[in-house]
Short mmCIF file of N, CA and C in Angstrom, two decimals:
data_model
loop_
_atom_site.label_atom_id
_atom_site.label_comp_id
_atom_site.label_asym_id
_atom_site.label_seq_id
_atom_site.Cartn_x
_atom_site.Cartn_y
_atom_site.Cartn_z
N MET V 1 13.83 32.10 49.58
CA MET V 1 13.39 31.24 48.51
C MET V 1 13.67 31.93 47.18
N ALA V 2 14.23 31.14 46.23
CA ALA V 2 14.57 31.71 44.92
C ALA V 2 13.33 31.80 44.04
N THR V 3 13.30 32.84 43.21
CA THR V 3 12.17 32.98 42.29
C THR V 3 12.42 32.13 41.05
N PRO V 4 11.38 31.45 40.53
CA PRO V 4 11.56 30.61 39.34
C PRO V 4 11.84 31.44 38.12
N THR V 5 12.62 30.88 37.21
CA THR V 5 12.93 31.57 35.95
C THR V 5 12.50 30.71 34.78
N VAL V 6 12.12 31.35 33.71
CA VAL V 6 11.74 30.69 32.47
C VAL V 6 12.68 31.19 31.39
N ALA V 7 13.16 30.29 30.55
CA ALA V 7 14.13 30.67 29.52
C ALA V 7 13.53 31.74 28.61
N GLY V 8 14.28 32.80 28.40
CA GLY V 8 13.84 33.87 27.50
C GLY V 8 12.94 34.89 28.16
N VAL V 9 12.41 34.60 29.37
CA VAL V 9 11.50 35.53 30.04
C VAL V 9 12.17 36.13 31.27
N GLY V 10 12.93 35.33 32.00
CA GLY V 10 13.58 35.81 33.22
C GLY V 10 12.79 35.39 34.43
N ALA V 11 12.93 36.13 35.51
CA ALA V 11 12.27 35.78 36.77
C ALA V 11 10.79 36.13 36.70
N ILE V 12 9.95 35.22 37.27
CA ILE V 12 8.52 35.44 37.29
C ILE V 12 8.04 35.25 38.72
N SER V 13 6.98 35.93 39.04
CA SER V 13 6.42 35.76 40.38
C SER V 13 5.67 34.43 40.43
N PRO V 14 5.51 33.84 41.64
CA PRO V 14 4.91 32.50 41.76
C PRO V 14 3.52 32.37 41.18
N GLY V 15 2.68 33.36 41.18
CA GLY V 15 1.32 33.26 40.68
C GLY V 15 1.20 33.54 39.18
N LYS V 16 2.27 33.89 38.51
CA LYS V 16 2.21 34.33 37.12
C LYS V 16 2.92 33.35 36.18
N LEU V 17 2.85 32.07 36.42
CA LEU V 17 3.47 31.09 35.52
C LEU V 17 2.70 31.03 34.21
N PRO V 18 3.38 30.79 33.10
CA PRO V 18 2.66 30.70 31.82
C PRO V 18 1.69 29.53 31.81
N ARG V 19 0.57 29.70 31.12
CA ARG V 19 -0.46 28.66 31.09
C ARG V 19 -0.03 27.46 30.27
N LEU V 20 0.56 27.70 29.10
CA LEU V 20 0.97 26.59 28.24
C LEU V 20 2.49 26.53 28.24
N ARG V 21 3.02 25.45 28.74
CA ARG V 21 4.47 25.30 28.79
C ARG V 21 4.92 24.55 27.54
N PHE V 22 4.96 25.24 26.42
CA PHE V 22 5.33 24.62 25.15
C PHE V 22 6.80 24.24 25.16
N GLY V 23 7.07 23.02 24.70
CA GLY V 23 8.45 22.56 24.59
C GLY V 23 9.02 22.01 25.88
N LYS V 24 8.22 21.84 26.90
CA LYS V 24 8.71 21.34 28.18
C LYS V 24 8.48 19.84 28.37
N LYS V 25 7.63 19.26 27.52
CA LYS V 25 7.32 17.84 27.65
C LYS V 25 8.49 17.02 27.12
N GLN V 26 9.05 16.15 27.94
CA GLN V 26 10.19 15.36 27.52
C GLN V 26 9.72 14.10 26.81
N ILE V 27 10.32 13.84 25.65
CA ILE V 27 10.01 12.64 24.89
C ILE V 27 11.29 11.84 24.77
N PHE V 28 11.30 10.63 25.29
CA PHE V 28 12.48 9.80 25.22
C PHE V 28 12.35 8.77 24.09
N LEU V 29 11.48 7.81 24.25
CA LEU V 29 11.21 6.82 23.22
C LEU V 29 9.70 6.81 22.98
N PRO V 30 9.24 7.45 21.93
CA PRO V 30 7.79 7.51 21.70
C PRO V 30 7.23 6.12 21.38
N ASN V 31 6.03 5.87 21.85
CA ASN V 31 5.39 4.58 21.60
C ASN V 31 4.36 4.69 20.48
N PHE V 32 4.62 5.54 19.51
CA PHE V 32 3.73 5.69 18.37
C PHE V 32 4.57 5.86 17.12
N THR V 33 3.91 5.73 15.97
CA THR V 33 4.58 5.85 14.69
C THR V 33 3.91 6.94 13.87
N LEU V 34 4.71 7.84 13.33
CA LEU V 34 4.22 8.86 12.42
C LEU V 34 4.71 8.50 11.02
N THR V 35 3.82 8.57 10.04
CA THR V 35 4.18 8.29 8.65
C THR V 35 4.10 9.58 7.87
N LEU V 36 5.23 10.02 7.34
CA LEU V 36 5.28 11.23 6.54
C LEU V 36 4.86 10.89 5.12
N LEU V 37 3.82 11.57 4.62
CA LEU V 37 3.30 11.30 3.29
C LEU V 37 3.93 12.23 2.27
N ARG V 38 4.16 11.70 1.07
CA ARG V 38 4.69 12.51 -0.02
C ARG V 38 3.51 13.24 -0.66
N THR V 39 3.47 14.56 -0.48
CA THR V 39 2.36 15.39 -0.98
C THR V 39 2.92 16.49 -1.87
N PRO V 40 3.08 16.23 -3.17
CA PRO V 40 3.67 17.25 -4.05
C PRO V 40 2.75 18.44 -4.31
N PHE V 41 1.46 18.31 -4.02
CA PHE V 41 0.52 19.39 -4.29
C PHE V 41 0.49 20.43 -3.19
N LEU V 42 1.15 20.17 -2.04
CA LEU V 42 1.19 21.14 -0.95
C LEU V 42 2.42 22.04 -1.07
N PRO V 43 2.38 23.25 -0.50
CA PRO V 43 3.56 24.10 -0.51
C PRO V 43 4.71 23.45 0.28
N PRO V 44 5.96 23.89 0.07
CA PRO V 44 7.08 23.22 0.73
C PRO V 44 7.12 23.38 2.25
N ASP V 45 6.39 24.34 2.80
CA ASP V 45 6.41 24.48 4.26
C ASP V 45 5.29 23.69 4.94
N HIS V 46 4.60 22.83 4.20
CA HIS V 46 3.56 21.97 4.76
C HIS V 46 4.00 20.52 4.67
N ALA V 47 3.63 19.73 5.67
CA ALA V 47 3.91 18.29 5.67
C ALA V 47 2.68 17.57 6.22
N THR V 48 2.37 16.42 5.63
CA THR V 48 1.20 15.64 6.06
C THR V 48 1.68 14.32 6.66
N PHE V 49 1.11 13.95 7.80
CA PHE V 49 1.47 12.73 8.51
C PHE V 49 0.23 11.87 8.73
N ILE V 50 0.42 10.55 8.73
CA ILE V 50 -0.59 9.63 9.25
C ILE V 50 -0.18 9.36 10.69
N VAL V 51 -1.09 9.61 11.61
CA VAL V 51 -0.77 9.53 13.04
C VAL V 51 -1.76 8.60 13.73
N PRO V 52 -1.44 8.14 14.95
CA PRO V 52 -2.41 7.35 15.71
C PRO V 52 -3.64 8.19 16.05
N LEU V 53 -4.75 7.51 16.28
CA LEU V 53 -6.01 8.21 16.55
C LEU V 53 -5.97 9.01 17.85
N ASN V 54 -5.13 8.61 18.81
CA ASN V 54 -5.11 9.29 20.10
C ASN V 54 -4.09 10.42 20.16
N LEU V 55 -3.39 10.72 19.07
CA LEU V 55 -2.41 11.81 19.05
C LEU V 55 -3.13 13.13 18.78
N ASN V 56 -2.84 14.17 19.58
CA ASN V 56 -3.49 15.46 19.36
C ASN V 56 -2.51 16.48 18.78
N LYS V 57 -3.00 17.68 18.53
CA LYS V 57 -2.20 18.72 17.86
C LYS V 57 -1.00 19.15 18.71
N LEU V 58 -1.21 19.26 20.01
CA LEU V 58 -0.11 19.67 20.89
C LEU V 58 0.98 18.60 20.92
N ASP V 59 0.59 17.33 20.89
CA ASP V 59 1.57 16.24 20.90
C ASP V 59 2.46 16.28 19.67
N ILE V 60 1.86 16.47 18.49
CA ILE V 60 2.68 16.47 17.28
C ILE V 60 3.57 17.72 17.22
N LYS V 61 3.08 18.84 17.72
CA LYS V 61 3.91 20.04 17.78
C LYS V 61 5.13 19.80 18.67
N ASP V 62 4.87 19.26 19.84
CA ASP V 62 5.93 19.01 20.80
C ASP V 62 6.91 17.96 20.29
N TYR V 63 6.39 16.91 19.65
CA TYR V 63 7.25 15.85 19.12
C TYR V 63 8.17 16.38 18.03
N LEU V 64 7.62 17.13 17.08
CA LEU V 64 8.45 17.65 15.99
C LEU V 64 9.48 18.65 16.51
N TYR V 65 9.14 19.38 17.55
CA TYR V 65 10.10 20.34 18.12
C TYR V 65 11.26 19.62 18.79
N HIS V 66 10.95 18.61 19.62
CA HIS V 66 12.00 17.94 20.37
C HIS V 66 12.78 16.93 19.53
N ALA V 67 12.12 16.22 18.64
CA ALA V 67 12.81 15.19 17.87
C ALA V 67 13.59 15.75 16.70
N TYR V 68 13.03 16.78 16.02
CA TYR V 68 13.64 17.27 14.78
C TYR V 68 13.96 18.77 14.81
N ASP V 69 13.69 19.43 15.95
CA ASP V 69 13.93 20.86 16.09
C ASP V 69 13.20 21.66 15.00
N VAL V 70 11.94 21.26 14.76
CA VAL V 70 11.10 21.92 13.76
C VAL V 70 9.99 22.67 14.50
N ARG V 71 9.89 23.95 14.24
CA ARG V 71 8.82 24.74 14.85
C ARG V 71 7.59 24.68 13.95
N VAL V 72 6.45 24.39 14.55
CA VAL V 72 5.19 24.26 13.83
C VAL V 72 4.34 25.49 14.07
N ILE V 73 3.85 26.08 12.98
CA ILE V 73 3.01 27.28 13.07
C ILE V 73 1.56 26.90 13.31
N SER V 74 1.05 25.95 12.51
CA SER V 74 -0.34 25.53 12.68
C SER V 74 -0.47 24.06 12.33
N VAL V 75 -1.53 23.44 12.84
CA VAL V 75 -1.80 22.02 12.60
C VAL V 75 -3.26 21.87 12.21
N ARG V 76 -3.51 21.13 11.13
CA ARG V 76 -4.87 20.75 10.75
C ARG V 76 -4.96 19.24 10.84
N SER V 77 -6.03 18.74 11.41
CA SER V 77 -6.18 17.29 11.53
C SER V 77 -7.58 16.88 11.10
N TYR V 78 -7.67 15.67 10.57
CA TYR V 78 -8.98 15.10 10.27
C TYR V 78 -8.89 13.58 10.33
N VAL V 79 -10.03 12.98 10.63
CA VAL V 79 -10.13 11.53 10.73
C VAL V 79 -10.86 11.04 9.50
N GLN V 80 -10.20 10.17 8.77
CA GLN V 80 -10.76 9.64 7.52
C GLN V 80 -11.39 8.28 7.82
N GLN V 81 -12.72 8.21 7.69
CA GLN V 81 -13.43 6.97 7.97
C GLN V 81 -13.29 6.05 6.77
N GLN V 82 -13.05 4.77 7.02
CA GLN V 82 -12.86 3.79 5.95
C GLN V 82 -14.19 3.24 5.47
N ARG V 83 -14.19 2.71 4.25
CA ARG V 83 -15.41 2.12 3.70
C ARG V 83 -15.73 0.80 4.37
N VAL V 84 -17.02 0.48 4.42
CA VAL V 84 -17.44 -0.81 4.94
C VAL V 84 -17.02 -1.88 3.94
N GLN V 85 -16.43 -2.97 4.46
CA GLN V 85 -15.94 -4.04 3.60
C GLN V 85 -16.60 -5.35 3.98
N GLN V 86 -16.60 -6.26 3.02
CA GLN V 86 -17.14 -7.59 3.27
C GLN V 86 -15.99 -8.51 3.60
N ASP V 87 -15.92 -8.95 4.84
CA ASP V 87 -14.85 -9.77 5.39
C ASP V 87 -13.51 -9.06 5.26
N LYS V 88 -12.51 -9.58 5.92
CA LYS V 88 -11.21 -8.93 5.93
C LYS V 88 -10.44 -9.23 4.66
N GLU V 89 -9.71 -8.23 4.19
CA GLU V 89 -8.88 -8.42 3.02
C GLU V 89 -7.75 -9.39 3.37
N ARG V 90 -7.43 -10.29 2.44
CA ARG V 90 -6.38 -11.30 2.61
C ARG V 90 -6.72 -12.27 3.75
N ALA V 91 -7.98 -12.50 4.00
CA ALA V 91 -8.36 -13.43 5.06
C ALA V 91 -8.00 -14.85 4.66
N TYR V 92 -7.60 -15.65 5.64
CA TYR V 92 -7.21 -17.03 5.38
C TYR V 92 -8.42 -17.84 4.92
N ASP V 93 -9.56 -17.63 5.57
CA ASP V 93 -10.78 -18.35 5.23
C ASP V 93 -11.90 -17.31 5.05
N PRO V 94 -12.03 -16.72 3.86
CA PRO V 94 -13.00 -15.63 3.70
C PRO V 94 -14.44 -16.12 3.84
N LYS V 95 -15.25 -15.33 4.51
CA LYS V 95 -16.67 -15.65 4.70
C LYS V 95 -17.49 -14.57 4.00
N ARG V 96 -18.59 -14.98 3.39
CA ARG V 96 -19.49 -14.01 2.78
C ARG V 96 -20.43 -13.45 3.83
N ASN V 97 -20.95 -12.27 3.54
CA ASN V 97 -21.94 -11.60 4.38
C ASN V 97 -21.42 -11.28 5.78
N ARG V 98 -20.12 -11.15 5.94
CA ARG V 98 -19.56 -10.69 7.21
C ARG V 98 -19.00 -9.29 6.94
N TRP V 99 -19.73 -8.27 7.38
CA TRP V 99 -19.37 -6.89 7.09
C TRP V 99 -18.65 -6.28 8.28
N PHE V 100 -17.70 -5.42 7.99
CA PHE V 100 -17.01 -4.71 9.05
C PHE V 100 -16.44 -3.41 8.48
N ARG V 101 -16.13 -2.49 9.37
CA ARG V 101 -15.51 -1.23 8.96
C ARG V 101 -14.08 -1.22 9.49
N PRO V 102 -13.09 -1.06 8.60
CA PRO V 102 -11.70 -0.99 9.08
C PRO V 102 -11.49 0.24 9.96
N ARG V 103 -10.41 0.20 10.71
CA ARG V 103 -10.08 1.28 11.63
C ARG V 103 -9.87 2.58 10.84
N SER V 104 -10.33 3.68 11.41
CA SER V 104 -10.20 4.98 10.76
C SER V 104 -8.73 5.40 10.71
N ILE V 105 -8.42 6.33 9.79
CA ILE V 105 -7.07 6.85 9.63
C ILE V 105 -7.09 8.33 9.98
N LYS V 106 -6.19 8.73 10.86
CA LYS V 106 -6.10 10.14 11.23
C LYS V 106 -4.90 10.75 10.52
N LYS V 107 -5.13 11.88 9.85
CA LYS V 107 -4.06 12.58 9.14
C LYS V 107 -3.93 13.98 9.72
N MET V 108 -2.69 14.44 9.82
CA MET V 108 -2.42 15.79 10.30
C MET V 108 -1.52 16.50 9.30
N THR V 109 -1.89 17.72 8.95
CA THR V 109 -1.07 18.55 8.08
C THR V 109 -0.52 19.69 8.92
N VAL V 110 0.80 19.79 8.98
CA VAL V 110 1.44 20.82 9.79
C VAL V 110 2.06 21.87 8.88
N GLN V 111 2.01 23.12 9.34
CA GLN V 111 2.69 24.20 8.64
C GLN V 111 3.91 24.56 9.46
N MET V 112 5.09 24.44 8.83
CA MET V 112 6.36 24.66 9.53
C MET V 112 6.89 26.06 9.24
N ASP V 113 7.81 26.51 10.08
CA ASP V 113 8.38 27.84 9.86
C ASP V 113 9.40 27.84 8.73
N LYS V 114 9.99 26.69 8.40
CA LYS V 114 10.95 26.59 7.30
C LYS V 114 10.42 25.60 6.26
N GLY V 115 10.85 25.76 5.02
CA GLY V 115 10.44 24.84 3.96
C GLY V 115 11.12 23.49 4.08
N PHE V 116 10.50 22.48 3.50
CA PHE V 116 11.02 21.13 3.53
C PHE V 116 11.05 20.61 2.10
N VAL V 117 12.21 20.12 1.66
CA VAL V 117 12.36 19.60 0.30
C VAL V 117 12.49 18.09 0.39
N TRP V 118 11.63 17.40 -0.34
CA TRP V 118 11.66 15.94 -0.35
C TRP V 118 12.91 15.45 -1.07
N PRO V 119 13.54 14.40 -0.58
CA PRO V 119 14.64 13.79 -1.36
C PRO V 119 14.06 13.07 -2.57
N GLU V 120 14.90 12.84 -3.56
CA GLU V 120 14.43 12.16 -4.76
C GLU V 120 14.02 10.72 -4.43
N GLU V 121 13.03 10.22 -5.17
CA GLU V 121 12.58 8.85 -4.94
C GLU V 121 13.67 7.89 -5.37
N PRO V 122 13.92 6.83 -4.60
CA PRO V 122 14.98 5.88 -4.97
C PRO V 122 14.58 5.08 -6.20
N THR V 123 15.57 4.77 -7.01
CA THR V 123 15.35 3.94 -8.19
C THR V 123 15.90 2.54 -7.97
N ASP V 124 16.91 2.41 -7.11
CA ASP V 124 17.51 1.12 -6.82
C ASP V 124 17.03 0.66 -5.45
N PHE V 125 16.26 -0.44 -5.42
CA PHE V 125 15.69 -0.92 -4.17
C PHE V 125 16.46 -2.11 -3.59
N LYS V 126 17.67 -2.37 -4.07
CA LYS V 126 18.44 -3.50 -3.57
C LYS V 126 18.78 -3.40 -2.08
N PRO V 127 19.11 -2.22 -1.55
CA PRO V 127 19.41 -2.16 -0.11
C PRO V 127 18.23 -2.58 0.77
N TRP V 128 17.01 -2.48 0.27
CA TRP V 128 15.82 -2.84 1.05
C TRP V 128 15.30 -4.23 0.69
N ASP V 129 15.95 -4.91 -0.23
CA ASP V 129 15.58 -6.28 -0.63
C ASP V 129 14.11 -6.35 -1.07
N LYS V 130 13.74 -5.44 -1.97
CA LYS V 130 12.35 -5.34 -2.41
C LYS V 130 11.92 -6.57 -3.20
N SER V 131 12.84 -7.21 -3.91
CA SER V 131 12.46 -8.38 -4.72
C SER V 131 11.93 -9.50 -3.83
N THR V 132 12.54 -9.71 -2.66
CA THR V 132 12.06 -10.74 -1.74
C THR V 132 10.68 -10.40 -1.22
N HIS V 133 10.46 -9.14 -0.86
CA HIS V 133 9.15 -8.73 -0.37
C HIS V 133 8.08 -8.90 -1.45
N THR V 134 8.42 -8.56 -2.68
CA THR V 134 7.47 -8.70 -3.79
C THR V 134 7.14 -10.17 -4.02
N MET V 135 8.16 -11.02 -3.97
CA MET V 135 7.95 -12.45 -4.18
C MET V 135 7.06 -13.04 -3.07
N ILE V 136 7.28 -12.64 -1.82
CA ILE V 136 6.46 -13.13 -0.71
C ILE V 136 5.02 -12.65 -0.86
N LYS V 137 4.84 -11.39 -1.23
CA LYS V 137 3.49 -10.85 -1.41
C LYS V 137 2.75 -11.58 -2.52
N ASP V 138 3.43 -11.85 -3.64
CA ASP V 138 2.79 -12.59 -4.73
C ASP V 138 2.40 -14.00 -4.30
N ALA V 139 3.26 -14.67 -3.54
CA ALA V 139 2.95 -16.01 -3.05
C ALA V 139 1.74 -15.98 -2.12
N GLN V 140 1.67 -14.96 -1.25
CA GLN V 140 0.52 -14.84 -0.35
C GLN V 140 -0.77 -14.57 -1.13
N ASP V 141 -0.68 -13.71 -2.16
CA ASP V 141 -1.85 -13.43 -2.98
C ASP V 141 -2.33 -14.69 -3.70
N ASN V 142 -1.40 -15.48 -4.23
CA ASN V 142 -1.77 -16.74 -4.90
C ASN V 142 -2.42 -17.71 -3.92
N GLU V 143 -1.91 -17.77 -2.69
CA GLU V 143 -2.50 -18.65 -1.68
C GLU V 143 -3.92 -18.22 -1.34
N VAL V 144 -4.15 -16.92 -1.23
CA VAL V 144 -5.49 -16.42 -0.94
C VAL V 144 -6.43 -16.74 -2.10
N GLN V 145 -5.94 -16.58 -3.33
CA GLN V 145 -6.78 -16.86 -4.50
C GLN V 145 -7.18 -18.33 -4.57
N THR V 146 -6.30 -19.23 -4.15
CA THR V 146 -6.65 -20.66 -4.19
C THR V 146 -7.69 -21.02 -3.15
N ARG V 147 -7.87 -20.20 -2.12
CA ARG V 147 -8.85 -20.49 -1.07
C ARG V 147 -10.19 -19.80 -1.31
N MET V 148 -10.31 -19.04 -2.39
CA MET V 148 -11.57 -18.38 -2.69
C MET V 148 -12.61 -19.40 -3.16
N PRO V 149 -13.89 -19.11 -2.96
CA PRO V 149 -14.93 -20.07 -3.35
C PRO V 149 -14.94 -20.38 -4.85
N ASP V 150 -14.57 -19.43 -5.70
CA ASP V 150 -14.61 -19.68 -7.14
C ASP V 150 -13.27 -20.19 -7.68
N ALA V 151 -12.35 -20.60 -6.82
CA ALA V 151 -11.02 -21.04 -7.27
C ALA V 151 -11.10 -22.34 -8.07
N ILE V 152 -12.11 -23.18 -7.82
CA ILE V 152 -12.21 -24.47 -8.52
C ILE V 152 -12.52 -24.25 -10.00
N THR V 153 -13.26 -23.21 -10.32
CA THR V 153 -13.64 -22.99 -11.72
C THR V 153 -12.53 -22.37 -12.56
N LYS V 154 -11.51 -21.79 -11.92
CA LYS V 154 -10.43 -21.16 -12.67
C LYS V 154 -9.32 -22.17 -12.95
N PRO V 155 -8.75 -22.16 -14.16
CA PRO V 155 -7.65 -23.09 -14.45
C PRO V 155 -6.38 -22.67 -13.71
N THR V 156 -5.61 -23.67 -13.29
CA THR V 156 -4.38 -23.41 -12.57
C THR V 156 -3.21 -23.33 -13.54
N ALA V 157 -2.06 -22.93 -13.04
CA ALA V 157 -0.86 -22.83 -13.88
C ALA V 157 -0.41 -24.22 -14.33
N GLU V 158 -0.56 -25.24 -13.47
CA GLU V 158 -0.17 -26.60 -13.83
C GLU V 158 -1.02 -27.13 -14.98
N ARG V 159 -2.28 -26.75 -14.97
CA ARG V 159 -3.18 -27.20 -16.03
C ARG V 159 -2.73 -26.65 -17.39
N GLY V 160 -2.26 -25.41 -17.42
CA GLY V 160 -1.75 -24.84 -18.67
C GLY V 160 -0.49 -25.53 -19.14
N SER V 161 0.40 -25.88 -18.21
CA SER V 161 1.64 -26.53 -18.62
C SER V 161 1.37 -27.95 -19.12
N ILE V 162 0.38 -28.65 -18.56
CA ILE V 162 0.02 -29.99 -19.03
C ILE V 162 -0.53 -29.90 -20.45
N ALA V 163 -1.33 -28.88 -20.72
CA ALA V 163 -1.89 -28.70 -22.07
C ALA V 163 -0.77 -28.43 -23.08
N GLU V 164 0.23 -27.64 -22.69
CA GLU V 164 1.36 -27.37 -23.59
C GLU V 164 2.16 -28.65 -23.86
N GLN V 165 2.38 -29.46 -22.83
CA GLN V 165 3.11 -30.73 -23.02
C GLN V 165 2.35 -31.65 -23.95
N ALA V 166 1.02 -31.71 -23.80
CA ALA V 166 0.21 -32.58 -24.67
C ALA V 166 0.29 -32.11 -26.13
N LYS V 167 0.25 -30.81 -26.36
CA LYS V 167 0.36 -30.29 -27.73
C LYS V 167 1.71 -30.63 -28.34
N ARG V 168 2.78 -30.52 -27.55
CA ARG V 168 4.11 -30.85 -28.08
C ARG V 168 4.21 -32.34 -28.40
N LEU V 169 3.58 -33.19 -27.58
CA LEU V 169 3.59 -34.63 -27.84
C LEU V 169 2.83 -34.95 -29.13
N LEU V 170 1.67 -34.29 -29.33
CA LEU V 170 0.86 -34.54 -30.52
C LEU V 170 1.56 -34.05 -31.79
N ARG V 171 2.29 -32.96 -31.71
CA ARG V 171 3.02 -32.45 -32.88
C ARG V 171 4.30 -33.25 -33.15
N GLY V 172 4.71 -34.07 -32.21
CA GLY V 172 5.91 -34.87 -32.38
C GLY V 172 7.18 -34.13 -31.99
N GLU V 173 7.08 -32.99 -31.34
CA GLU V 173 8.25 -32.23 -30.92
C GLU V 173 8.92 -32.84 -29.70
N ALA V 174 8.17 -33.58 -28.91
CA ALA V 174 8.72 -34.20 -27.71
C ALA V 174 8.34 -35.67 -27.70
N LYS V 175 9.16 -36.48 -27.06
CA LYS V 175 8.89 -37.91 -26.97
C LYS V 175 8.57 -38.25 -25.53
N TRP V 176 7.52 -39.05 -25.35
CA TRP V 176 7.09 -39.39 -24.00
C TRP V 176 7.91 -40.56 -23.49
N LYS V 177 8.37 -40.43 -22.25
CA LYS V 177 9.03 -41.56 -21.60
C LYS V 177 8.50 -41.63 -20.17
N PRO V 178 8.30 -42.82 -19.67
CA PRO V 178 7.72 -42.96 -18.33
C PRO V 178 8.66 -42.41 -17.25
N GLN V 179 8.05 -41.94 -16.18
CA GLN V 179 8.82 -41.36 -15.08
C GLN V 179 8.99 -42.34 -13.92
N TRP V 180 8.64 -43.60 -14.11
CA TRP V 180 8.77 -44.57 -13.04
C TRP V 180 9.63 -45.73 -13.51
N GLU V 181 10.07 -46.55 -12.58
CA GLU V 181 10.86 -47.72 -12.92
C GLU V 181 9.97 -48.95 -12.81
N ASP V 182 10.13 -49.84 -13.76
CA ASP V 182 9.33 -51.06 -13.76
C ASP V 182 10.11 -52.16 -13.07
N TYR V 183 9.58 -52.70 -12.00
CA TYR V 183 10.22 -53.78 -11.25
C TYR V 183 9.58 -55.14 -11.55
N GLY V 184 8.81 -55.25 -12.59
CA GLY V 184 8.17 -56.51 -12.94
C GLY V 184 6.80 -56.62 -12.33
N PRO V 185 6.17 -57.77 -12.48
CA PRO V 185 4.82 -57.94 -11.94
C PRO V 185 4.84 -57.95 -10.41
N PRO V 186 3.72 -57.54 -9.80
CA PRO V 186 3.67 -57.55 -8.34
C PRO V 186 3.74 -58.97 -7.79
N VAL V 187 4.41 -59.14 -6.66
CA VAL V 187 4.59 -60.43 -6.03
C VAL V 187 4.00 -60.36 -4.63
N GLU V 188 3.20 -61.41 -4.29
CA GLU V 188 2.65 -61.46 -2.95
C GLU V 188 3.66 -62.08 -2.02
N LEU V 189 3.76 -61.54 -0.83
CA LEU V 189 4.72 -62.04 0.15
C LEU V 189 3.96 -62.67 1.30
N ASP V 190 4.39 -63.86 1.69
CA ASP V 190 3.79 -64.53 2.84
C ASP V 190 4.82 -64.59 3.96
N GLY V 191 4.39 -64.29 5.13
CA GLY V 191 5.29 -64.42 6.28
C GLY V 191 6.21 -63.22 6.41
N ASP V 192 7.21 -63.36 7.31
CA ASP V 192 8.15 -62.30 7.55
C ASP V 192 9.23 -62.31 6.48
N GLN V 193 9.58 -61.16 6.00
CA GLN V 193 10.61 -61.03 4.96
C GLN V 193 11.73 -60.16 5.48
N LYS V 194 12.94 -60.46 5.10
CA LYS V 194 14.10 -59.64 5.48
C LYS V 194 14.32 -58.63 4.37
N VAL V 195 14.57 -57.45 4.77
CA VAL V 195 14.79 -56.38 3.80
C VAL V 195 16.26 -56.04 3.72
#
């Protein structure tokens, strides 16, 4: 029977296997998302991530090693509890006095063996079509505002444009003309009519 070997160590006896097999966990397609945060106040060899609540320190070490070939020296993690809120933000039909706490956010700060330099922030957002996303977000915000309980008391954009049209008519800058066609007096029809 052949004796097992470990890379960098050589042959080991069967009872003396290392306790922690770092770097041996295979990751093919991870089912989680890590968000790298821009933290200019940290040294260049530190990086902060938003991670799922079930991800632990060994998982992030192993993931960064296998996915990006980055060796991690130490990991600090903390769970940030969210504030209690009244109903959900951007709710379709907001209700008062319905309190809930949003899901907590877990952040991990890793210290790497090499420094990491952030790329410059983009100034041109055309490749990501940011204008469309901004327009959709504004439309959604306007829709939510119209469904709020106090929406009836606030003037709408149409109301402002009607006031401007009335002022122009009173000053004589614009002339009013009807927007409909007059077909004469109404006629009553008896029986079946061909159209």
